[in-house]
Amino acid sequence: DQQVKQNSPSLSVQEGRISILNCDYTNSMFDYFLWYKKYPAEGPTFLISISSIKDKNEDGRFTVFLNKSAKHLSLHIVPSQPGDSAVYFCAAIAGNNNDMRFGAGTRLTVKP
Amino acid sequence: KAGVTQTPRYLIKTRGQQVTLSCSPISGHRSVSWYQQTPGQGLQFLFEYFSETQRNKGNFPGRFSGRQFSNSRSEMNVSTLELGDSALYLCASTTDTDTQYFGPGTRLTVL
């Protein structure tokens, strides 16, 4: 079953605007969340993470928000740049058994 | 539709042994990628297979190898295991539009 869901397969934004990528999860045992970025023909690269004891983590243009009650997290990219165009995966880890689950990804296209 | 399955889910080996992990992609997906996840290194790309051919390869030693069969199922093999090979090995099957679906992973412990 899909414990981590990214319901939007694609997203298109204009350069300079905000990109918001969403992710929902069902397993309340997940306590660590990560976002990965993947370019075509390459493996995913780590972007940013957040622990369940926090509700926000910021790194430059990237901010991840966690809403535990809603079992929802989002990645904000401000301002968006054409080089951000890639597929973004969210992942969740349950600390009790280190079980890691990924969403299906959202393809972000940033138009110049 | 069944998801990506990986077997076995957990495995314990000793140094010097070899191991074979299996991945069955979602029906209809022709591409299978393998990743190694460790706490210190994060997620690292091993290789990708498409229609029985290795299409991309990450920066891992030759002890790590893989193959894909005509039914798209894939295996990865690690020979002469080292302690540092202990990790979660993830397999992902990919649609033609580059959407990846990950399996639950195989947790390998090398003693």
PDB file of C-alpha atoms in Angstrom:
ATOM      1  CA  ASP A   1       0.000   0.000   0.000  1.00  0.00           C
ATOM      2  CA  GLN A   2       1.108   3.540  -0.683  1.00  0.00           C
ATOM      3  CA  GLN A   3       1.938   4.991   2.721  1.00  0.00           C
ATOM      4  CA  VAL A   4       3.445   8.119   1.207  1.00  0.00           C
ATOM      5  CA  LYS A   5       1.491   9.904  -1.491  1.00  0.00           C
ATOM      6  CA  GLN A   6       2.279  12.743  -3.815  1.00  0.00           C
ATOM      7  CA  ASN A   7      -1.047  13.375  -5.462  1.00  0.00           C
ATOM      8  CA  SER A   8       0.171  15.838  -8.059  1.00  0.00           C
ATOM      9  CA  PRO A   9       2.225  14.091 -10.745  1.00  0.00           C
ATOM     10  CA  SER A  10       3.271  17.404 -12.251  1.00  0.00           C
ATOM     11  CA  LEU A  11       3.504  21.102 -11.452  1.00  0.00           C
ATOM     12  CA  SER A  12       4.395  24.038 -13.674  1.00  0.00           C
ATOM     13  CA  VAL A  13       5.375  27.472 -12.326  1.00  0.00           C
ATOM     14  CA  GLN A  14       6.880  30.647 -13.687  1.00  0.00           C
ATOM     15  CA  GLU A  15      10.458  31.562 -12.892  1.00  0.00           C
ATOM     16  CA  GLY A  16      10.659  33.731  -9.784  1.00  0.00           C
ATOM     17  CA  ARG A  17       7.383  32.462  -8.358  1.00  0.00           C
ATOM     18  CA  ILE A  18       6.894  30.035  -5.487  1.00  0.00           C
ATOM     19  CA  SER A  19       6.742  26.274  -6.104  1.00  0.00           C
ATOM     20  CA  ILE A  20       4.793  24.254  -3.559  1.00  0.00           C
ATOM     21  CA  LEU A  21       5.138  20.493  -3.647  1.00  0.00           C
ATOM     22  CA  ASN A  22       2.857  18.464  -1.418  1.00  0.00           C
ATOM     23  CA  CYS A  23       3.123  15.085   0.236  1.00  0.00           C
ATOM     24  CA  ASP A  24       0.706  13.128   2.448  1.00  0.00           C
ATOM     25  CA  TYR A  25       1.387  10.094   4.568  1.00  0.00           C
ATOM     26  CA  THR A  26      -0.726   7.584   6.441  1.00  0.00           C
ATOM     27  CA  ASN A  27       1.656   5.915   8.892  1.00  0.00           C
ATOM     28  CA  SER A  28       1.751   7.776  12.209  1.00  0.00           C
ATOM     29  CA  MET A  29       5.017   5.987  13.061  1.00  0.00           C
ATOM     30  CA  PHE A  30       6.942   8.047  10.499  1.00  0.00           C
ATOM     31  CA  ASP A  31       9.160  10.472  12.387  1.00  0.00           C
ATOM     32  CA  TYR A  32      11.631  11.719   9.809  1.00  0.00           C
ATOM     33  CA  PHE A  33      10.893  13.109   6.390  1.00  0.00           C
ATOM     34  CA  LEU A  34      13.108  13.890   3.434  1.00  0.00           C
ATOM     35  CA  TRP A  35      12.845  15.480   0.024  1.00  0.00           C
ATOM     36  CA  TYR A  36      14.918  14.310  -2.906  1.00  0.00           C
ATOM     37  CA  LYS A  37      15.402  15.852  -6.313  1.00  0.00           C
ATOM     38  CA  LYS A  38      15.963  13.786  -9.425  1.00  0.00           C
ATOM     39  CA  TYR A  39      17.114  14.876 -12.857  1.00  0.00           C
ATOM     40  CA  PRO A  40      16.511  12.607 -15.878  1.00  0.00           C
ATOM     41  CA  ALA A  41      18.953   9.699 -16.179  1.00  0.00           C
ATOM     42  CA  GLU A  42      20.406  10.411 -12.729  1.00  0.00           C
ATOM     43  CA  GLY A  43      19.721   9.046  -9.261  1.00  0.00           C
ATOM     44  CA  PRO A  44      17.910  11.167  -6.687  1.00  0.00           C
ATOM     45  CA  THR A  45      19.940  13.622  -4.643  1.00  0.00           C
ATOM     46  CA  PHE A  46      19.086  14.656  -1.121  1.00  0.00           C
ATOM     47  CA  LEU A  47      17.569  18.101  -0.782  1.00  0.00           C
ATOM     48  CA  ILE A  48      16.232  18.800   2.700  1.00  0.00           C
ATOM     49  CA  SER A  49      14.816  16.919   5.664  1.00  0.00           C
ATOM     50  CA  ILE A  50      12.727  17.502   8.751  1.00  0.00           C
ATOM     51  CA  SER A  51      12.270  15.648  12.010  1.00  0.00           C
ATOM     52  CA  SER A  52       8.814  15.145  13.445  1.00  0.00           C
ATOM     53  CA  ILE A  53       9.734  17.287  16.460  1.00  0.00           C
ATOM     54  CA  LYS A  54       9.820  20.321  14.165  1.00  0.00           C
ATOM     55  CA  ASP A  55       7.232  21.902  11.944  1.00  0.00           C
ATOM     56  CA  LYS A  56       9.553  23.858   9.683  1.00  0.00           C
ATOM     57  CA  ASN A  57      13.073  23.575   8.312  1.00  0.00           C
ATOM     58  CA  GLU A  58      14.658  26.094   6.000  1.00  0.00           C
ATOM     59  CA  ASP A  59      17.727  25.878   3.771  1.00  0.00           C
ATOM     60  CA  GLY A  60      18.235  28.750   1.397  1.00  0.00           C
ATOM     61  CA  ARG A  61      15.442  28.822  -1.162  1.00  0.00           C
ATOM     62  CA  PHE A  62      14.009  25.557   0.159  1.00  0.00           C
ATOM     63  CA  THR A  63      11.650  25.254   3.119  1.00  0.00           C
ATOM     64  CA  VAL A  64       9.877  22.128   4.290  1.00  0.00           C
ATOM     65  CA  PHE A  65       6.748  22.391   6.437  1.00  0.00           C
ATOM     66  CA  LEU A  66       5.356  19.524   8.465  1.00  0.00           C
ATOM     67  CA  ASN A  67       1.792  19.309   9.740  1.00  0.00           C
ATOM     68  CA  LYS A  68       1.680  16.186  11.882  1.00  0.00           C
ATOM     69  CA  SER A  69      -1.983  16.396  12.731  1.00  0.00           C
ATOM     70  CA  ALA A  70      -2.839  16.435   9.037  1.00  0.00           C
ATOM     71  CA  LYS A  71      -0.051  13.982   8.160  1.00  0.00           C
ATOM     72  CA  HIS A  72       1.033  16.397   5.500  1.00  0.00           C
ATOM     73  CA  LEU A  73       4.298  17.963   4.461  1.00  0.00           C
ATOM     74  CA  SER A  74       5.172  20.418   1.779  1.00  0.00           C
ATOM     75  CA  LEU A  75       8.281  21.736   0.083  1.00  0.00           C
ATOM     76  CA  HIS A  76       8.394  25.395  -0.843  1.00  0.00           C
ATOM     77  CA  ILE A  77      10.911  26.725  -3.345  1.00  0.00           C
ATOM     78  CA  VAL A  78      11.210  30.497  -3.449  1.00  0.00           C
ATOM     79  CA  PRO A  79      12.089  31.922  -5.886  1.00  0.00           C
ATOM     80  CA  SER A  80      11.799  29.107  -8.402  1.00  0.00           C
ATOM     81  CA  GLN A  81      14.517  28.856 -11.037  1.00  0.00           C
ATOM     82  CA  PRO A  82      14.576  26.934 -14.347  1.00  0.00           C
ATOM     83  CA  GLY A  83      17.348  24.734 -12.907  1.00  0.00           C
ATOM     84  CA  ASP A  84      14.871  23.530 -10.298  1.00  0.00           C
ATOM     85  CA  SER A  85      13.001  21.651 -13.022  1.00  0.00           C
ATOM     86  CA  ALA A  86      13.193  18.019 -11.946  1.00  0.00           C
ATOM     87  CA  VAL A  87      11.188  15.279 -10.295  1.00  0.00           C
ATOM     88  CA  TYR A  88      10.827  15.722  -6.537  1.00  0.00           C
ATOM     89  CA  PHE A  89      10.289  12.784  -4.208  1.00  0.00           C
ATOM     90  CA  CYS A  90       9.236  12.915  -0.602  1.00  0.00           C
ATOM     91  CA  ALA A  91      10.254  10.077   1.679  1.00  0.00           C
ATOM     92  CA  ALA A  92       9.377   9.101   5.211  1.00  0.00           C
ATOM     93  CA  ILE A  93      11.165   6.964   7.759  1.00  0.00           C
ATOM     94  CA  ALA A  94       9.716   5.160  10.755  1.00  0.00           C
ATOM     95  CA  GLY A  95      12.431   5.337  13.387  1.00  0.00           C
ATOM     96  CA  ASN A  96      11.361   2.173  15.147  1.00  0.00           C
ATOM     97  CA  ASN A  97      12.392  -0.016  12.239  1.00  0.00           C
ATOM     98  CA  ASN A  98      14.081   2.394   9.820  1.00  0.00           C
ATOM     99  CA  ASP A  99      11.480   1.530   7.225  1.00  0.00           C
ATOM    100  CA  MET A 100      11.718   4.099   4.451  1.00  0.00           C
ATOM    101  CA  ARG A 101       8.894   4.826   2.043  1.00  0.00           C
ATOM    102  CA  PHE A 102       8.846   7.097  -0.984  1.00  0.00           C
ATOM    103  CA  GLY A 103       6.137   8.969  -2.788  1.00  0.00           C
ATOM    104  CA  ALA A 104       5.762   8.573  -6.543  1.00  0.00           C
ATOM    105  CA  GLY A 105       7.244  11.967  -7.275  1.00  0.00           C
ATOM    106  CA  THR A 106       6.077  15.281  -8.684  1.00  0.00           C
ATOM    107  CA  ARG A 107       7.596  16.629 -11.875  1.00  0.00           C
ATOM    108  CA  LEU A 108       8.287  20.342 -11.450  1.00  0.00           C
ATOM    109  CA  THR A 109       8.750  22.499 -14.519  1.00  0.00           C
ATOM    110  CA  VAL A 110       9.915  26.065 -13.995  1.00  0.00           C
ATOM    111  CA  LYS A 111       9.354  28.190 -17.076  1.00  0.00           C
ATOM    112  CA  PRO A 112      11.686  31.088 -17.867  1.00  0.00           C
TER     113      PRO A 112
ATOM    114  CA  LYS B   1      -2.125  -3.090  -9.341  1.00  0.00           C
ATOM    115  CA  ALA B   2       0.590  -4.678  -7.170  1.00  0.00           C
ATOM    116  CA  GLY B   3       3.460  -2.454  -6.081  1.00  0.00           C
ATOM    117  CA  VAL B   4       7.179  -3.022  -6.299  1.00  0.00           C
ATOM    118  CA  THR B   5       8.222  -6.079  -4.329  1.00  0.00           C
ATOM    119  CA  GLN B   6      11.644  -6.815  -2.955  1.00  0.00           C
ATOM    120  CA  THR B   7      12.912 -10.032  -1.473  1.00  0.00           C
ATOM    121  CA  PRO B   8      14.140 -10.773   1.027  1.00  0.00           C
ATOM    122  CA  ARG B   9      13.114  -7.930   3.345  1.00  0.00           C
ATOM    123  CA  TYR B  10      15.867  -8.627   5.857  1.00  0.00           C
ATOM    124  CA  LEU B  11      19.166 -10.390   5.454  1.00  0.00           C
ATOM    125  CA  ILE B  12      22.172 -11.043   7.646  1.00  0.00           C
ATOM    126  CA  LYS B  13      25.494 -12.038   6.113  1.00  0.00           C
ATOM    127  CA  THR B  14      29.116 -12.185   7.199  1.00  0.00           C
ATOM    128  CA  ARG B  15      32.113 -10.453   5.674  1.00  0.00           C
ATOM    129  CA  GLY B  16      33.399 -12.078   2.523  1.00  0.00           C
ATOM    130  CA  GLN B  17      30.098 -13.661   1.586  1.00  0.00           C
ATOM    131  CA  GLN B  18      28.053 -12.670  -1.424  1.00  0.00           C
ATOM    132  CA  VAL B  19      24.394 -11.741  -1.593  1.00  0.00           C
ATOM    133  CA  THR B  20      21.695 -11.521  -4.254  1.00  0.00           C
ATOM    134  CA  LEU B  21      18.684  -9.260  -3.840  1.00  0.00           C
ATOM    135  CA  SER B  22      15.594  -9.439  -5.992  1.00  0.00           C
ATOM    136  CA  CYS B  23      13.171  -6.812  -7.210  1.00  0.00           C
ATOM    137  CA  SER B  24       9.924  -7.257  -9.110  1.00  0.00           C
ATOM    138  CA  PRO B  25       8.725  -4.009 -10.673  1.00  0.00           C
ATOM    139  CA  ILE B  26       5.163  -2.935 -11.211  1.00  0.00           C
ATOM    140  CA  SER B  27       3.668  -4.727 -14.174  1.00  0.00           C
ATOM    141  CA  GLY B  28       4.368  -2.783 -17.356  1.00  0.00           C
ATOM    142  CA  HIS B  29       7.326  -0.845 -15.989  1.00  0.00           C
ATOM    143  CA  ARG B  30      10.440  -1.590 -17.988  1.00  0.00           C
ATOM    144  CA  SER B  31      12.974   0.367 -15.962  1.00  0.00           C
ATOM    145  CA  VAL B  32      14.350  -0.704 -12.598  1.00  0.00           C
ATOM    146  CA  SER B  33      16.770   1.342 -10.513  1.00  0.00           C
ATOM    147  CA  TRP B  34      18.694   0.308  -7.423  1.00  0.00           C
ATOM    148  CA  TYR B  35      19.744   2.557  -4.539  1.00  0.00           C
ATOM    149  CA  GLN B  36      21.707   2.174  -1.341  1.00  0.00           C
ATOM    150  CA  GLN B  37      20.469   4.039   1.720  1.00  0.00           C
ATOM    151  CA  THR B  38      22.754   4.479   4.716  1.00  0.00           C
ATOM    152  CA  PRO B  39      22.403   6.880   7.652  1.00  0.00           C
ATOM    153  CA  GLY B  40      25.701   8.552   6.894  1.00  0.00           C
ATOM    154  CA  GLN B  41      25.583   8.736   3.101  1.00  0.00           C
ATOM    155  CA  GLY B  42      21.885   9.092   2.477  1.00  0.00           C
ATOM    156  CA  LEU B  43      20.458   7.708  -0.735  1.00  0.00           C
ATOM    157  CA  GLN B  44      23.003   6.755  -3.366  1.00  0.00           C
ATOM    158  CA  PHE B  45      22.288   5.573  -6.883  1.00  0.00           C
ATOM    159  CA  LEU B  46      23.682   2.166  -7.823  1.00  0.00           C
ATOM    160  CA  PHE B  47      22.453   1.443 -11.335  1.00  0.00           C
ATOM    161  CA  GLU B  48      19.467   1.461 -13.640  1.00  0.00           C
ATOM    162  CA  TYR B  49      18.298  -1.251 -16.003  1.00  0.00           C
ATOM    163  CA  PHE B  50      16.000  -0.816 -18.949  1.00  0.00           C
ATOM    164  CA  SER B  51      14.899  -3.664 -21.213  1.00  0.00           C
ATOM    165  CA  GLU B  52      17.584  -5.974 -19.810  1.00  0.00           C
ATOM    166  CA  THR B  53      20.388  -3.465 -20.402  1.00  0.00           C
ATOM    167  CA  GLN B  54      22.238  -1.382 -17.856  1.00  0.00           C
ATOM    168  CA  ARG B  55      21.442   2.187 -18.810  1.00  0.00           C
ATOM    169  CA  ASN B  56      23.105   4.131 -16.011  1.00  0.00           C
ATOM    170  CA  LYS B  57      25.603   3.330 -13.304  1.00  0.00           C
ATOM    171  CA  GLY B  58      26.526   5.107 -10.098  1.00  0.00           C
ATOM    172  CA  ASN B  59      29.920   5.324  -8.460  1.00  0.00           C
ATOM    173  CA  PHE B  60      30.149   1.946  -6.764  1.00  0.00           C
ATOM    174  CA  PRO B  61      32.910  -0.670  -6.982  1.00  0.00           C
ATOM    175  CA  GLY B  62      32.671  -3.655  -9.277  1.00  0.00           C
ATOM    176  CA  ARG B  63      31.591  -5.842  -6.357  1.00  0.00           C
ATOM    177  CA  PHE B  64      28.147  -4.415  -6.969  1.00  0.00           C
ATOM    178  CA  SER B  65      26.482  -5.785 -10.066  1.00  0.00           C
ATOM    179  CA  GLY B  66      23.017  -6.340 -11.382  1.00  0.00           C
ATOM    180  CA  ARG B  67      20.951  -7.709 -14.161  1.00  0.00           C
ATOM    181  CA  GLN B  68      17.447  -7.551 -15.516  1.00  0.00           C
ATOM    182  CA  PHE B  69      15.428 -10.374 -16.965  1.00  0.00           C
ATOM    183  CA  SER B  70      13.031 -10.378 -19.887  1.00  0.00           C
ATOM    184  CA  ASN B  71      10.061 -10.063 -17.511  1.00  0.00           C
ATOM    185  CA  SER B  72      11.676  -6.859 -16.097  1.00  0.00           C
ATOM    186  CA  ARG B  73      12.479  -8.467 -12.759  1.00  0.00           C
ATOM    187  CA  SER B  74      15.903  -7.411 -11.573  1.00  0.00           C
ATOM    188  CA  GLU B  75      18.549  -8.773  -9.276  1.00  0.00           C
ATOM    189  CA  MET B  76      21.516  -7.076  -7.726  1.00  0.00           C
ATOM    190  CA  ASN B  77      24.518  -8.941  -6.435  1.00  0.00           C
ATOM    191  CA  VAL B  78      27.183  -7.860  -3.985  1.00  0.00           C
ATOM    192  CA  SER B  79      30.260 -10.037  -3.747  1.00  0.00           C
ATOM    193  CA  THR B  80      32.924 -10.142  -1.037  1.00  0.00           C
ATOM    194  CA  LEU B  81      30.719  -8.301   1.426  1.00  0.00           C
ATOM    195  CA  GLU B  82      32.231  -5.646   3.660  1.00  0.00           C
ATOM    196  CA  LEU B  83      30.889  -4.231   6.915  1.00  0.00           C
ATOM    197  CA  GLY B  84      30.220  -0.950   5.153  1.00  0.00           C
ATOM    198  CA  ASP B  85      27.790  -2.654   2.792  1.00  0.00           C
ATOM    199  CA  SER B  86      25.253  -2.828   5.601  1.00  0.00           C
ATOM    200  CA  ALA B  87      22.412  -0.670   4.365  1.00  0.00           C
ATOM    201  CA  LEU B  88      18.869  -0.512   3.123  1.00  0.00           C
ATOM    202  CA  TYR B  89      18.807  -1.406  -0.573  1.00  0.00           C
ATOM    203  CA  LEU B  90      15.918   0.129  -2.432  1.00  0.00           C
ATOM    204  CA  CYS B  91      14.578  -0.785  -5.816  1.00  0.00           C
ATOM    205  CA  ALA B  92      12.365   1.493  -7.857  1.00  0.00           C
ATOM    206  CA  SER B  93      10.438   0.813 -11.001  1.00  0.00           C
ATOM    207  CA  THR B  94       9.917   3.665 -13.371  1.00  0.00           C
ATOM    208  CA  THR B  95       7.225   4.566 -15.832  1.00  0.00           C
ATOM    209  CA  ASP B  96       8.027   5.937 -19.269  1.00  0.00           C
ATOM    210  CA  THR B  97       7.379   9.407 -17.847  1.00  0.00           C
ATOM    211  CA  ASP B  98      10.073   9.005 -15.177  1.00  0.00           C
ATOM    212  CA  THR B  99       7.734   8.515 -12.225  1.00  0.00           C
ATOM    213  CA  GLN B 100       9.428   6.192  -9.761  1.00  0.00           C
ATOM    214  CA  TYR B 101       7.717   3.799  -7.419  1.00  0.00           C
ATOM    215  CA  PHE B 102       9.907   2.480  -4.645  1.00  0.00           C
ATOM    216  CA  GLY B 103       9.771  -0.914  -3.069  1.00  0.00           C
ATOM    217  CA  PRO B 104       9.978  -1.470   0.703  1.00  0.00           C
ATOM    218  CA  GLY B 105      13.690  -2.244   0.516  1.00  0.00           C
ATOM    219  CA  THR B 106      15.932  -5.038   1.689  1.00  0.00           C
ATOM    220  CA  ARG B 107      17.807  -4.356   4.891  1.00  0.00           C
ATOM    221  CA  LEU B 108      21.212  -6.025   4.687  1.00  0.00           C
ATOM    222  CA  THR B 109      23.332  -6.415   7.773  1.00  0.00           C
ATOM    223  CA  VAL B 110      26.931  -7.553   7.357  1.00  0.00           C
ATOM    224  CA  LEU B 111      28.582  -8.948  10.467  1.00  0.00           C
TER     225      LEU B 111
END
